[in-house]
Coordinates of C-alpha atoms in Angstrom, one line a residue:
M16 CA 7.2 51.9 88.3
E17 CA 7.8 49.5 85.3
Q18 CA 10.7 50.4 82.9
Q19 CA 9.4 50.9 79.4
T20 CA 10.8 48.5 76.7
T21 CA 12.6 50.5 73.9
F22 CA 12.0 49.5 70.2
L23 CA 15.5 48.1 69.8
E24 CA 15.0 46.0 72.8
W25 CA 11.8 44.6 71.4
L26 CA 13.3 43.8 68.1
E27 CA 16.1 41.7 70.1
Q28 CA 13.5 39.1 71.0
P29 CA 13.6 36.2 68.5
R30 CA 9.9 35.9 68.1
Q31 CA 9.5 39.6 67.5
I32 CA 12.4 39.3 64.9
V33 CA 10.6 36.8 62.9
L34 CA 7.2 38.6 62.9
T35 CA 9.0 41.9 61.9
Y36 CA 10.8 39.9 59.0
I37 CA 7.5 38.5 57.9
F38 CA 5.7 41.8 58.0
F39 CA 8.4 43.6 55.8
M40 CA 8.4 40.5 53.3
V41 CA 4.6 40.9 52.9
L42 CA 4.7 44.7 52.7
C43 CA 7.6 44.4 50.0
W44 CA 5.3 41.8 48.0
V45 CA 2.1 43.9 48.1
I46 CA 4.1 47.0 47.0
T47 CA 5.8 45.2 44.1
K48 CA 2.4 43.8 43.1
V49 CA 0.4 47.0 43.1
F50 CA 3.4 49.0 41.5
R51 CA 3.7 46.4 38.6
R52 CA -0.1 46.5 38.1
K53 CA -0.1 50.2 37.8
Q54 CA 2.7 50.3 35.4
G55 CA 0.8 48.8 32.7
I56 CA 1.8 47.2 29.3
K57 CA 5.4 47.6 28.6
V58 CA 6.5 48.5 24.9
R59 CA 9.8 49.1 23.4
D60 CA 11.1 52.7 24.0
P61 CA 10.7 54.3 20.4
R62 CA 13.3 56.7 21.3
K63 CA 16.2 54.1 21.1
G64 CA 15.7 53.3 17.5
H65 CA 16.5 50.2 15.8
T66 CA 16.3 46.7 17.9
W67 CA 19.3 44.6 16.4
H68 CA 19.6 41.1 16.1
H69 CA 22.9 39.6 15.0
S70 CA 23.1 36.6 12.6
D71 CA 26.2 34.8 11.4
F72 CA 24.4 33.6 8.3
L73 CA 21.5 35.2 6.5
V74 CA 19.5 32.7 4.6
K75 CA 18.4 34.7 1.4
P76 CA 20.5 37.1 -0.7
T77 CA 20.6 40.3 1.4
Y78 CA 22.4 43.8 0.8
C79 CA 23.5 46.3 3.5
S80 CA 21.1 49.2 3.6
I81 CA 24.0 51.6 4.4
C82 CA 27.0 50.6 2.2
E83 CA 24.6 48.6 -0.4
T84 CA 27.1 45.8 -0.7
S85 CA 26.2 42.0 -0.3
C86 CA 25.5 41.1 3.3
V87 CA 26.2 37.3 4.3
R88 CA 26.6 38.0 7.9
G89 CA 25.4 41.0 9.9
A90 CA 22.5 42.5 12.0
Y91 CA 18.8 43.4 11.1
C92 CA 16.0 45.3 12.9
D93 CA 12.8 43.0 13.7
A94 CA 10.6 46.1 13.6
C95 CA 11.4 47.7 10.1
W96 CA 13.4 44.5 8.6
I97 CA 16.5 46.6 7.4
C98 CA 19.7 44.7 7.4
V99 CA 23.3 46.2 7.9
H100 CA 26.8 44.9 8.6
D101 CA 28.0 45.0 12.1
E102 CA 30.3 48.2 11.3
C103 CA 27.4 49.9 9.7
E104 CA 25.2 49.8 12.7
E105 CA 26.1 53.2 14.0
K106 CA 25.4 55.0 10.9
A107 CA 22.1 53.1 10.5
N108 CA 20.8 54.4 13.7
S109 CA 21.6 58.0 12.8
Q110 CA 20.4 57.8 9.1
I111 CA 17.5 55.4 8.8
A112 CA 14.4 55.9 10.9
C113 CA 13.0 52.8 12.6
K114 CA 9.1 51.9 12.5
V115 CA 7.2 53.9 15.1
T116 CA 5.1 52.4 17.7
S117 CA 3.2 55.8 18.6
F118 CA 2.8 59.4 17.6
P119 CA 0.4 62.1 18.3
R120 CA -3.3 61.6 16.9
G121 CA -4.3 63.8 14.2
R122 CA -1.1 63.6 12.1
I123 CA -1.2 62.2 8.5
M124 CA 0.0 58.5 8.4
F125 CA 2.6 58.3 5.7
H126 CA 4.2 55.3 4.2
H127 CA 7.3 54.0 5.7
W128 CA 9.5 53.0 2.8
V129 CA 12.3 50.6 3.3
R130 CA 14.7 50.2 0.3
G131 CA 15.9 46.9 -1.0
N132 CA 15.7 43.2 0.4
L133 CA 12.1 42.9 -0.8
P134 CA 10.4 39.4 -0.4
L135 CA 10.6 37.0 -3.3
C136 CA 8.3 37.3 -6.3
S137 CA 7.1 40.8 -5.1
L138 CA 4.8 42.8 -7.4
C139 CA 4.8 46.5 -8.0
D140 CA 1.7 48.0 -6.6
I141 CA 1.6 50.6 -9.6
C142 CA 2.7 48.8 -12.6
G143 CA 1.9 45.4 -11.5
N144 CA 5.4 44.0 -12.6
E145 CA 8.0 42.1 -10.5
C146 CA 10.3 44.3 -8.4
G147 CA 13.2 43.7 -6.1
N148 CA 14.7 41.0 -8.4
E149 CA 17.9 42.9 -9.4
P150 CA 21.3 41.8 -7.6
R151 CA 21.5 45.0 -5.7
L152 CA 19.7 47.1 -3.2
S153 CA 16.6 48.1 -5.3
D154 CA 13.1 49.1 -5.0
Y155 CA 10.8 49.9 -2.0
Q156 CA 8.7 48.3 0.4
C157 CA 6.4 50.0 3.0
M158 CA 6.8 48.6 6.5
W159 CA 2.9 49.3 7.4
C160 CA 0.9 48.5 4.5
H161 CA 3.7 46.2 2.9
R162 CA 3.0 47.4 -0.7
T163 CA 6.0 47.2 -3.0
V164 CA 7.1 49.6 -5.6
H165 CA 9.8 50.2 -8.2
E166 CA 12.3 52.9 -7.1
K167 CA 12.3 55.0 -10.4
F168 CA 9.0 56.0 -12.0
C169 CA 6.4 54.0 -9.9
Y170 CA 7.7 55.4 -6.6
C171 CA 7.0 58.9 -7.7
R172 CA 3.4 58.0 -8.8
Q173 CA 2.4 56.3 -5.5
Q174 CA 0.2 58.1 -2.9
H175 CA 2.0 59.2 0.2
E176 CA -0.6 58.4 2.6
C177 CA -0.8 55.0 4.1
D178 CA -3.9 53.1 4.7
F179 CA -2.3 50.0 6.2
G180 CA -3.4 47.6 3.2
R181 CA -4.7 44.2 4.0
M182 CA -3.6 44.6 7.7
Q183 CA -6.0 47.5 8.3
E184 CA -8.6 45.4 10.3
L185 CA -6.0 43.9 12.5
I186 CA -3.3 46.5 13.2
I187 CA -3.2 49.2 16.0
P188 CA -2.2 52.4 14.0
P189 CA 0.6 54.6 15.7
F190 CA -2.0 57.4 16.0
S191 CA -4.5 55.2 18.0
L192 CA -1.6 54.4 20.8
T193 CA -0.6 56.9 23.5
L194 CA 2.5 55.9 25.6
K195 CA 3.9 57.1 28.8
T196 CA 7.2 56.7 30.8
V197 CA 6.9 55.1 34.4
G198 CA 9.4 54.0 36.9
W199 CA 12.1 55.3 38.9
R200 CA 15.5 56.8 37.6
G201 CA 17.4 53.9 36.1
Q202 CA 14.5 51.5 35.8
R203 CA 12.3 53.6 33.6
K204 CA 10.1 52.0 31.0
V205 CA 7.7 52.9 28.4
V206 CA 4.2 51.6 28.9
V207 CA 0.7 51.9 26.9
K208 CA -1.3 54.7 28.5
E209 CA -4.4 54.9 26.1
V210 CA -5.8 53.2 23.1
S211 CA -8.4 54.9 20.8
D212 CA -10.5 53.8 17.8
P213 CA -9.0 54.7 14.6
G214 CA -12.3 54.5 12.7
F215 CA -11.5 51.7 10.4
K216 CA -14.4 49.8 9.1
K217 CA -14.7 46.3 10.9
W218 CA -11.7 47.2 13.2
S219 CA -10.9 44.2 15.6
P220 CA -7.4 44.5 16.4
L221 CA -5.1 41.5 16.8
L222 CA -2.8 40.7 19.8
V223 CA -0.1 38.2 19.0
F224 CA 1.2 35.9 21.9
S225 CA 4.4 34.0 21.1
N226 CA 6.2 31.6 23.4
P227 CA 10.0 31.6 22.5
K228 CA 10.5 28.1 24.3
S229 CA 7.9 26.4 21.9
G230 CA 9.0 24.8 18.7
G231 CA 13.0 25.3 19.2
N232 CA 13.5 28.7 17.9
E233 CA 10.4 29.3 16.0
G234 CA 8.6 31.3 18.6
T235 CA 11.5 33.8 18.6
N236 CA 11.4 34.1 14.7
L237 CA 7.6 34.6 15.0
L238 CA 8.2 37.5 17.2
K239 CA 10.5 39.2 14.7
A240 CA 8.2 38.5 12.0
F241 CA 4.9 39.8 13.4
R242 CA 6.7 43.0 14.6
G243 CA 7.4 43.8 11.1
L244 CA 3.8 43.0 9.8
L245 CA 2.0 44.7 12.6
N246 CA 2.5 47.4 15.4
P247 CA 5.4 46.0 17.6
A248 CA 3.4 47.1 20.6
Q249 CA 0.7 44.3 19.9
V250 CA 3.3 41.6 19.6
I251 CA 3.8 40.1 23.0
D252 CA 6.9 37.9 24.0
L253 CA 5.3 35.7 26.8
S254 CA 8.8 35.3 28.4
E255 CA 8.9 38.8 29.3
I256 CA 5.0 39.9 29.8
N257 CA 2.5 37.8 31.3
P258 CA -0.7 37.6 29.3
E259 CA -2.7 38.8 32.1
V260 CA -0.8 42.2 31.7
A261 CA -1.0 42.2 28.0
L262 CA -4.6 41.6 27.8
E263 CA -5.2 44.9 29.6
F264 CA -5.3 46.1 26.0
C265 CA -9.0 44.8 26.1
N266 CA -9.8 47.1 29.1
L267 CA -8.2 50.1 27.6
L268 CA -10.6 49.8 24.7
P269 CA -13.7 47.7 26.3
E270 CA -16.3 48.7 23.3
I271 CA -13.9 47.0 20.7
R272 CA -13.7 43.1 20.3
F273 CA -10.2 42.3 20.3
R274 CA -8.6 38.9 18.4
V275 CA -5.9 36.9 19.9
L276 CA -3.3 34.6 18.2
I277 CA -1.4 32.1 20.3
C278 CA 1.8 31.0 18.8
G279 CA 2.8 28.1 20.9
G280 CA 1.9 24.4 21.7
D281 CA -1.2 23.0 23.8
G282 CA 0.4 24.3 27.2
T283 CA 0.6 27.9 26.1
I284 CA -2.8 27.9 24.7
G285 CA -4.2 26.8 28.1
W286 CA -2.1 29.6 29.7
V287 CA -3.5 32.4 27.9
L288 CA -7.2 30.9 28.0
N289 CA -6.8 30.9 31.6
A290 CA -5.6 34.6 31.7
I291 CA -8.6 35.5 29.6
E292 CA -10.9 34.0 32.0
T293 CA -9.2 35.3 35.0
L294 CA -9.5 39.1 33.8
K295 CA -13.3 38.7 33.2
L296 CA -13.4 41.1 30.2
L297 CA -16.7 42.7 29.2
K298 CA -15.9 41.4 25.7
P299 CA -13.7 38.4 25.9
P300 CA -11.4 38.2 22.6
Y301 CA -11.8 35.5 20.0
T302 CA -8.7 33.3 20.0
A303 CA -6.9 31.8 17.0
I304 CA -3.8 29.6 17.0
L305 CA -0.5 29.5 15.0
P306 CA 0.8 25.8 16.2
L307 CA 4.4 25.4 17.4
G308 CA 5.9 22.3 19.0
T309 CA 5.2 18.7 18.3
G310 CA 1.5 17.8 19.7
N311 CA -0.8 20.7 18.4
D312 CA -3.9 18.5 18.8
L313 CA -6.2 21.7 19.4
A314 CA -4.6 23.4 16.5
R315 CA -5.5 20.4 14.3
V316 CA -9.1 20.3 15.4
L317 CA -9.7 24.0 14.7
H318 CA -8.0 23.8 11.2
W319 CA -5.0 25.7 11.9
G320 CA -2.8 23.0 10.6
K321 CA -0.2 20.7 12.3
K322 CA 2.8 23.1 12.4
Y323 CA 4.3 26.2 11.2
F324 CA 6.9 25.9 8.6
G325 CA 8.9 29.1 9.1
D326 CA 7.7 31.1 6.0
V327 CA 6.8 35.0 6.1
H328 CA 4.3 34.4 3.4
E329 CA 2.6 31.7 5.6
I330 CA 2.3 34.2 8.4
E331 CA 0.6 36.9 6.1
D332 CA -1.9 34.0 5.0
V333 CA -2.7 33.2 8.5
L334 CA -3.3 36.8 9.3
C335 CA -6.0 37.1 6.5
D336 CA -7.4 33.7 7.5
I337 CA -8.0 35.2 10.8
E338 CA -10.1 37.9 9.2
E339 CA -12.4 35.3 7.7
A340 CA -12.4 32.6 10.4
D341 CA -15.6 31.1 12.0
L342 CA -16.4 31.7 15.6
V343 CA -16.9 28.4 17.6
E344 CA -17.2 27.7 21.3
L345 CA -14.8 25.3 23.0
D346 CA -15.8 23.4 26.1
R347 CA -13.3 23.8 28.9
W348 CA -13.3 21.5 31.9
K349 CA -12.4 21.6 35.5
V350 CA -10.2 19.0 36.9
N351 CA -10.3 18.7 40.8
I352 CA -7.7 16.2 42.2
Q353 CA -8.0 15.4 45.8
T354 CA -5.0 13.6 47.0
E355 CA -5.1 10.8 49.5
G356 CA -2.6 11.2 52.5
L357 CA -1.6 8.5 55.2
F358 CA -4.2 6.3 56.6
H359 CA -6.5 7.4 53.8
V360 CA -6.9 10.8 55.2
K361 CA -7.5 13.5 52.5
S362 CA -4.7 15.9 52.2
S363 CA -4.3 18.3 49.3
R364 CA -6.6 19.5 46.7
K365 CA -5.6 20.9 43.2
E366 CA -7.6 22.3 40.3
F367 CA -6.6 22.3 36.8
K368 CA -8.3 23.4 33.5
M369 CA -8.5 21.1 30.6
N370 CA -9.1 21.9 26.9
S371 CA -8.2 18.8 25.0
Y372 CA -7.8 15.6 26.9
L373 CA -6.6 13.9 30.0
S374 CA -5.0 10.4 30.1
V375 CA -4.1 8.1 33.0
G376 CA -1.7 5.1 32.5
C377 CA 0.6 3.9 29.4
D378 CA 0.0 7.1 27.2
A379 CA 0.9 9.5 30.1
Q380 CA 3.9 7.2 31.0
V381 CA 5.3 7.7 27.4
V382 CA 4.7 11.5 27.5
L383 CA 6.3 11.7 31.2
N384 CA 9.5 9.8 30.0
F385 CA 9.9 12.0 27.1
H386 CA 9.3 14.9 29.4
K387 CA 11.9 14.0 31.7
H388 CA 14.6 13.4 29.1
R389 CA 13.8 16.8 27.5
E390 CA 14.2 18.6 30.9
S391 CA 17.6 17.0 31.5
Q392 CA 18.9 17.6 27.9
P393 CA 16.9 20.4 26.2
S394 CA 19.4 20.9 23.5
L395 CA 18.6 17.4 22.0
F396 CA 14.7 18.4 21.6
T397 CA 14.8 21.2 19.1
N398 CA 13.4 19.4 16.0
R399 CA 10.1 17.8 15.6
I400 CA 11.4 14.7 13.7
I401 CA 13.8 13.9 16.7
N402 CA 11.1 14.6 19.1
K403 CA 8.7 12.1 17.3
L404 CA 11.7 9.6 17.1
M405 CA 12.0 9.9 20.8
Y406 CA 8.2 9.3 21.5
F407 CA 8.5 6.3 19.3
M408 CA 11.6 5.1 21.2
Y409 CA 9.8 5.4 24.6
G410 CA 6.5 3.7 23.3
S411 CA 8.7 0.9 22.0
K412 CA 10.5 0.7 25.4
D413 CA 6.9 0.7 27.3
V414 CA 5.7 -2.3 24.9
L415 CA 8.2 -4.3 26.6
A416 CA 8.4 -2.9 30.3
Q417 CA 4.6 -2.7 30.6
E418 CA 5.0 -0.1 33.5
C419 CA 1.1 0.3 33.8
K420 CA 0.2 -3.4 33.6
N421 CA -2.9 -4.3 35.3
L422 CA -4.0 -0.4 35.8
H423 CA -7.6 -1.4 35.9
E424 CA -7.2 -3.1 39.2
R425 CA -5.9 0.5 40.5
L426 CA -8.6 2.4 39.0
E427 CA -12.5 3.1 39.7
L428 CA -14.2 5.0 37.0
E429 CA -17.7 6.7 37.4
L430 CA -19.6 8.4 34.5
D431 CA -22.3 10.7 35.6
G432 CA -22.5 8.9 39.1
R433 CA -22.6 5.6 37.6
K434 CA -19.6 3.0 38.4
V435 CA -18.1 1.2 35.2
K436 CA -16.7 -2.2 35.2
L437 CA -13.3 -1.7 33.5
P438 CA -11.8 -4.3 31.2
R439 CA -8.0 -5.4 31.4
L440 CA -6.3 -2.2 30.2
E441 CA -3.2 -0.1 30.9
G442 CA -4.6 3.4 30.1
I443 CA -7.6 5.4 30.2
L444 CA -8.2 8.6 27.9
I445 CA -10.7 11.4 28.5
L446 CA -11.3 13.2 25.3
N447 CA -12.8 16.8 24.6
I448 CA -11.6 16.9 20.9
E449 CA -11.1 14.2 18.3
S450 CA -7.4 14.6 17.8
W451 CA -5.1 13.0 20.4
C452 CA -1.3 12.1 20.6
G453 CA 0.1 14.5 18.1
G454 CA -2.6 14.2 15.2
C455 CA -4.0 10.8 16.0
E456 CA -7.7 11.0 14.6
I457 CA -8.9 8.5 17.3
W458 CA -12.3 7.7 15.8
K459 CA -10.9 7.3 12.0
S460 CA -10.2 3.4 12.4
M461 CA -13.9 2.8 13.4
P462 CA -16.8 2.3 11.0
E463 CA -19.0 5.3 10.4
D464 CA -22.0 3.9 12.3
A465 CA -19.9 2.8 15.4
V466 CA -18.7 6.4 15.7
P467 CA -20.1 8.3 18.8
N468 CA -21.7 11.8 17.9
V469 CA -18.7 13.7 19.1
S470 CA -18.1 17.5 19.3
F471 CA -16.0 20.0 21.3
S472 CA -18.9 22.1 22.3
D473 CA -21.5 19.7 23.2
G474 CA -20.8 19.5 27.0
L475 CA -19.7 15.9 26.7
L476 CA -16.7 13.8 27.4
E477 CA -15.7 10.8 25.5
V478 CA -14.0 8.1 27.5
V479 CA -11.9 5.4 26.0
G480 CA -9.4 2.7 27.2
L481 CA -6.1 1.5 26.0
Y482 CA -4.8 -2.1 26.0
S483 CA -1.2 -1.1 26.0
S484 CA 1.4 1.0 24.2
L485 CA 1.3 -1.3 21.3
H486 CA -2.4 -0.8 21.3
I487 CA -1.7 3.1 20.9
A488 CA 0.7 2.5 18.0
K489 CA -2.0 0.5 16.2
V490 CA -4.8 3.1 16.9
R491 CA -2.4 5.8 15.4
V492 CA -2.0 4.0 12.1
N493 CA -5.8 3.1 11.9
L494 CA -5.5 -0.7 12.6
T495 CA -7.5 -1.2 15.4
P496 CA -10.1 1.0 17.2
P497 CA -9.9 2.1 20.9
I498 CA -12.0 0.6 23.7
I499 CA -15.2 2.8 23.7
I500 CA -16.3 3.2 27.4
G501 CA -18.9 5.7 27.2
Q502 CA -19.7 9.5 27.2
A503 CA -20.6 11.7 30.3
K504 CA -20.9 15.4 31.6
N505 CA -19.1 14.3 34.8
V506 CA -16.3 11.9 35.0
K507 CA -14.7 10.6 38.3
I508 CA -11.5 8.5 38.5
T509 CA -10.3 6.9 41.7
I510 CA -6.6 6.0 41.9
K511 CA -5.8 3.6 44.6
G512 CA -2.2 2.7 45.7
T513 CA -0.5 -0.6 46.1
K514 CA 2.7 -1.8 48.0
Q515 CA 4.4 -2.4 44.7
A516 CA 3.6 1.1 43.0
R517 CA 1.9 4.1 44.7
N518 CA 2.1 6.5 41.9
V519 CA 0.4 6.5 38.5
P520 CA 1.5 8.6 35.4
M521 CA -1.0 11.3 34.3
Q522 CA -1.2 14.1 31.9
I523 CA -3.4 17.1 31.2
D524 CA -3.3 18.5 27.6
G525 CA 0.4 17.1 27.2
E526 CA 1.8 18.1 30.6
P527 CA 2.7 15.0 32.6
W528 CA 3.4 14.1 36.1
E529 CA 3.5 11.1 38.4
Q530 CA 0.2 11.2 40.6
K531 CA -0.2 9.9 44.1
P532 CA -3.5 7.8 45.1
C533 CA -6.3 10.3 44.6
S534 CA -9.8 11.2 43.5
I535 CA -10.1 12.9 40.1
S536 CA -13.4 14.6 39.3
I537 CA -14.0 16.2 35.8
S538 CA -16.8 18.7 35.2
H539 CA -17.7 21.4 32.7
H540 CA -16.3 24.7 33.6
N541 CA -17.1 27.3 30.7
K542 CA -16.9 27.9 26.9
A543 CA -14.0 29.7 25.3
L544 CA -14.5 31.7 22.1
M545 CA -12.3 30.2 19.4
L546 CA -11.7 31.1 15.7
Q547 CA -11.8 28.0 13.4
R548 CA -10.0 28.2 10.0
K549 CA -12.1 27.9 6.9
H550 CA -9.4 26.3 4.9
I551 CA -8.7 22.7 6.3
E552 CA -5.2 21.8 6.1
S553 CA -4.1 18.7 4.7

């Protein structure tokens, strides 16, 4: 009679140990994914009061909301914008209510008045005269509708009920938001349970996505500013919440068309657009851009400007422009890269999405050198002027080094299945939009009759060539045109390796890397619904 193997004896065998470990790892991963998805959209716990941010130096004249004396350094709440000395924090938490995220439906929405520290040049909503201009803690501002009133006679004459003012079309009111607490003891958090229609005319709420890593510290400052202007629950920090999770707002209210504002560079824009596509929403949101960082070519084409200057009034203007913006369709392209392994055997296949442009050669080499330096010393790259100087330095270096010399001998180009003979060049650029290389209008240096008929929604790509990094500099200052190779719906580039150099610099929408010999196929993927600003920035 065979002796039965016990469970412990079975586990002692090496193969069973490995299989058991793999099983438990997969099980933990599945449980984690399911648990996180069920938890929903995380928001701040409204019971914890103010969220303080400490500052060693406050830019504008500020007065403490508790002791009412001048405040040079201290703490401020990014939801209700009150400011206090460090020693006054405890009193503020107990005496001053913070801006609420949610409260039961059916209650009347009253103004949330905050005294003093009004924006410059504020006008009283009752009498129309300037208010908040006295050198003390004076007058009031509502943190929902942002109306300002004098603290004496005008404050008594104003209506108590708040209608959210100019933000009504974009804001998610507290009475439309229902929260719940999830998680185990010690790891509990507050998430969104339900969103209801408040019944506002033309209501199309806005979700703000901001990347704190973009534009130095500007992404963080924007999070604080938007939490004061809107409901804090609709302002998403991309370092804490993935866009796929935050976009569940759209599934909670599928009959309403949401709008999305992406605060970041071209990489952040691509990240959020990919998330919108992945979720396959019944009504995909319309997307606007608040540009941060250095490049921002897509934002320029859609008239959202070249950069954000850090002014709260500018943010309010952007919100108003979103309400009036035009709907346009942006072509998005699928880039398949089939890498060639040893003995010319195809090895790996990667797929990317392209919104703006793709380049191979000297242009990508400059971006790659900049990217490597920024990763090794990120503290040096917190200013746009410094970033542009570094681009100039690496471009000048490549003029002498010519790292992509004779690139045309290593490339094969096909446009709609037709092979194209390449002239002597060091770079190839495939464009979906007219702006490139941080604001260079690539067709501006050409005569009007020679400019091809281009559009970011025509289903066509423009393919141009670059002689060298010096040629890039000349194109940027409109001294010479690029080499026009053609237009196509499908583009294929084959990169061949040599004994001297196997890798070639390449970038998609400003994200560079060194590419091994491969075959690159670019074809139309879909169209994204974007908002184009009516006012063209100069």
